[in-house]
Amino acid sequence: MEFPFDLAPVLGDRFCVVDQHLRPAGRPGGTVKREELEQQLRTVIDELGKASAKAQGLSTPVTSAARMESNRHVLYILRDTRCPRGAVLGFLKVGYKKLFLLERDGSHVEVEPLCVLDFYIHESQQRRGLGRELFREMLQRERVQPHKLAVDRPSEKLLGFLRKHFGLCDLIPQVNNFVIFEGFFSTRTAPARRPFPRPRPEEPIKPYSLSERHFLREEPEPPWPFNLGRGSPVRGSLRPFLVRRETPPGTPPGTPPGTETPPEPPPRRASSLGRVGR
Ligand code: ACO
């Protein structure tokens, strides 16, 4: 994927890591000003988001510069440094999300895993090992094992990819759009176990956790430092922003962390399900 400007000052090396601050990798120099580099980075992100949405048959991109700014996600961009101006090969977007997930025995737990939110390799470059290269770079930088990830509504290609490269094939069924695999809960300590309430016969099962692809309903996050009270754990690339978790209001004194009553599921809105299925 090529652009009408030099990608080196925008993206730097082969792997470029971008967070909500959307900082270009290089310094302005010569005739190129910082604002120009920032605008070029926004263009790259928007174009990648559009290409990924098209490849997945989504009506609206899940990834854009504006959405990056309002969420604490991390974008890993892979670049071909051999071309004169450098072409973009693909990207992977991850972020921590609060989810209600089911264990094998049907009990549900509230967790905040690193989630795979969007992943795309240019059509002309697929099945050459670039997706694996990018994914491994993310695992290494985020210091996470593949079976500890939650994946937001994976495509068949992504399921095949995870099976082939990471042996992830044994799914733990969920009632939301996230997919997790055997081993996800393996080292978690003292979970707050609750029997999962069965849906009433006349009601469909409601998704309990917001998917990245429910973004039209998602509240944008205020900029730093106003977002510090929201309590999202940030690790790996976002480690500098690590915040202390607060006990929720109304929790009786002495309640061990992680055993507080989970919040009510979000209210059902018929119009919120306007996503394009795969
Ligand atoms: N059909 C079936 N499986 C595929 C395909 C395909 N067209 N392309 C890749 N795979 C899987 C297969 O397991 C393949 O192994 P194989 O060739 O031996 O069958 C393996 O991925 C190849 O691994 P890589 O070359 O490392 O992966 P690649 O560079 O192709 O990147 C990716 C994988 C990102 C899924 C890419 O195929 C892609 O961009 N697909 C279109 C967009 C997409 O579906 N993204 C995931 C959306 S869901 C989400 O992001 C949460």
Coordinates of N, CA, C and O and ligand atoms in Angstrom, one line a residue, residues 55-56 116-121 126-132 151-155 157-158 160-161 164-165 213 278, ligand 1:
A55 N -11.8 -5.5 3.4 CA -11.4 -6.9 3.4 C -12.3 -7.7 4.2 O -12.4 -8.9 4.0
Q56 N -12.8 -7.2 5.3 CA -13.7 -7.9 6.2 C -15.2 -7.8 5.9 O -16.0 -8.4 6.6
V116 N -7.4 -8.5 20.6 CA -7.1 -8.3 19.2 C -8.4 -7.6 18.6 O -9.4 -8.2 18.5
L117 N -8.2 -6.4 18.1 CA -9.4 -5.6 17.7 C -9.5 -5.5 16.2 O -10.6 -5.3 15.6
D118 N -8.3 -5.4 15.5 CA -8.4 -5.3 14.0 C -7.0 -5.8 13.5 O -6.0 -5.5 14.2
F119 N -7.0 -6.4 12.4 CA -5.8 -7.0 11.9 C -5.9 -7.1 10.3 O -6.9 -7.6 9.8
Y120 N -4.9 -6.6 9.7 CA -5.0 -6.6 8.2 C -3.7 -6.7 7.6 O -2.8 -5.9 8.0
I121 N -3.5 -7.5 6.6 CA -2.3 -7.5 5.7 C -2.8 -7.3 4.3 O -3.8 -7.9 3.9
Q126 N -0.7 -11.3 1.5 CA -1.1 -12.3 2.5 C -0.5 -13.7 2.2 O -0.1 -14.0 1.1
R127 N -0.5 -14.5 3.2 CA 0.0 -15.9 3.2 C 1.5 -15.9 2.8 O 2.0 -16.9 2.2
R128 N 2.2 -14.9 3.3 CA 3.7 -14.9 3.1 C 4.4 -14.8 4.5 O 5.6 -14.5 4.5
G129 N 3.6 -15.0 5.5 CA 4.3 -15.0 6.9 C 4.3 -13.6 7.5 O 4.8 -13.4 8.6
L130 N 3.8 -12.5 6.8 CA 3.9 -11.2 7.3 C 3.0 -11.0 8.5 O 3.3 -10.3 9.5
G131 N 1.8 -11.6 8.5 CA 0.8 -11.5 9.6 C 1.5 -12.1 10.9 O 1.4 -11.5 11.9
R132 N 2.1 -13.3 10.7 CA 2.8 -13.9 11.8 C 3.9 -13.0 12.4 O 4.1 -12.9 13.6
V151 N -10.2 -12.2 21.2 CA -10.2 -11.8 19.9 C -11.6 -11.3 19.5 O -12.6 -12.0 19.7
D152 N -11.7 -10.1 19.0 CA -13.0 -9.5 18.7 C -13.5 -10.0 17.4 O -13.0 -9.6 16.3
R153 N -14.5 -10.9 17.4 CA -15.2 -11.4 16.2 C -14.2 -11.7 15.1 O -14.2 -11.1 14.0
P154 N -13.4 -12.7 15.3 CA -12.4 -13.1 14.3 C -13.0 -13.6 13.0 O -14.0 -14.2 13.0
S155 N -12.4 -13.2 11.9 CA -12.8 -13.8 10.6 C -12.3 -15.2 10.5 O -11.4 -15.6 11.3
K157 N -10.3 -16.3 8.3 CA -8.9 -16.2 8.0 C -8.1 -16.1 9.3 O -7.0 -16.7 9.5
L158 N -8.6 -15.3 10.2 CA -7.9 -15.1 11.4 C -7.9 -16.3 12.3 O -6.9 -16.7 13.0
G160 N -8.0 -19.4 11.2 CA -7.1 -20.3 10.6 C -5.6 -19.9 10.9 O -4.8 -20.7 11.2
F161 N -5.4 -18.6 10.9 CA -4.1 -18.0 11.3 C -3.7 -18.4 12.7 O -2.6 -18.9 13.0
K164 N -3.0 -22.1 13.0 CA -1.8 -22.6 12.3 C -0.5 -22.1 13.1 O 0.4 -22.9 13.4
H165 N -0.5 -20.9 13.5 CA 0.8 -20.3 14.0 C 0.9 -20.5 15.5 O 2.0 -20.5 16.1
R213 N -16.4 -3.6 17.5 CA -17.3 -3.4 16.4 C -18.6 -2.8 16.8 O -19.5 -2.6 16.0
R278 N -20.2 -11.3 8.9 CA -19.3 -11.8 7.9 C -19.9 -13.1 7.3 O -20.5 -13.8 7.8
Ligands
ACO1 N1 -7.8 -18.1 3.6 C1 -7.7 -18.9 4.6 N2 -6.8 -18.8 5.6 C2 -5.9 -17.8 5.4 C3 -6.0 -16.9 4.4 C4 -7.0 -17.1 3.4 N3 -7.1 -16.2 2.3 N4 -5.0 -16.0 4.5 C5 -4.3 -16.3 5.6 N5 -4.9 -17.4 6.2 C6 -4.4 -18.1 7.4 C7 -4.0 -19.5 7.0 O1 -4.0 -20.3 8.2 C8 -2.6 -19.3 6.5 O2 -1.9 -20.5 6.5 P1 -1.9 -21.3 5.0 O3 -1.5 -20.4 4.0 O4 -0.8 -22.4 5.3 O5 -3.3 -21.8 4.9 C9 -2.1 -18.3 7.5 O6 -3.2 -17.5 7.8 C10 -1.0 -17.5 6.8 O7 -0.2 -16.9 7.8 P2 0.5 -15.5 7.5 O8 1.0 -15.5 6.1 O9 1.4 -15.2 8.6 O10 -0.8 -14.5 7.6 P3 -1.2 -13.3 6.7 O11 0.0 -12.4 6.4 O12 -2.0 -13.7 5.5 O13 -2.1 -12.4 7.6 C11 -4.5 -12.0 8.1 C12 -3.3 -13.0 8.2 C13 -4.2 -10.7 8.8 C14 -5.7 -12.7 8.7 C15 -4.7 -11.7 6.6 O14 -5.1 -12.9 6.0 C16 -5.8 -10.7 6.3 O15 -5.5 -9.5 6.3 N6 -7.1 -11.1 6.1 C17 -8.1 -10.2 5.7 C18 -8.6 -9.4 6.9 C19 -9.0 -10.2 8.0 O16 -9.8 -11.2 7.9 N7 -8.6 -9.8 9.2 C20 -9.0 -10.3 10.5 C21 -10.3 -9.7 10.9 S1 -10.9 -10.1 12.5 C22 -10.0 -9.1 13.6 O17 -9.2 -8.4 13.2 C23 -10.3 -9.3 15.1

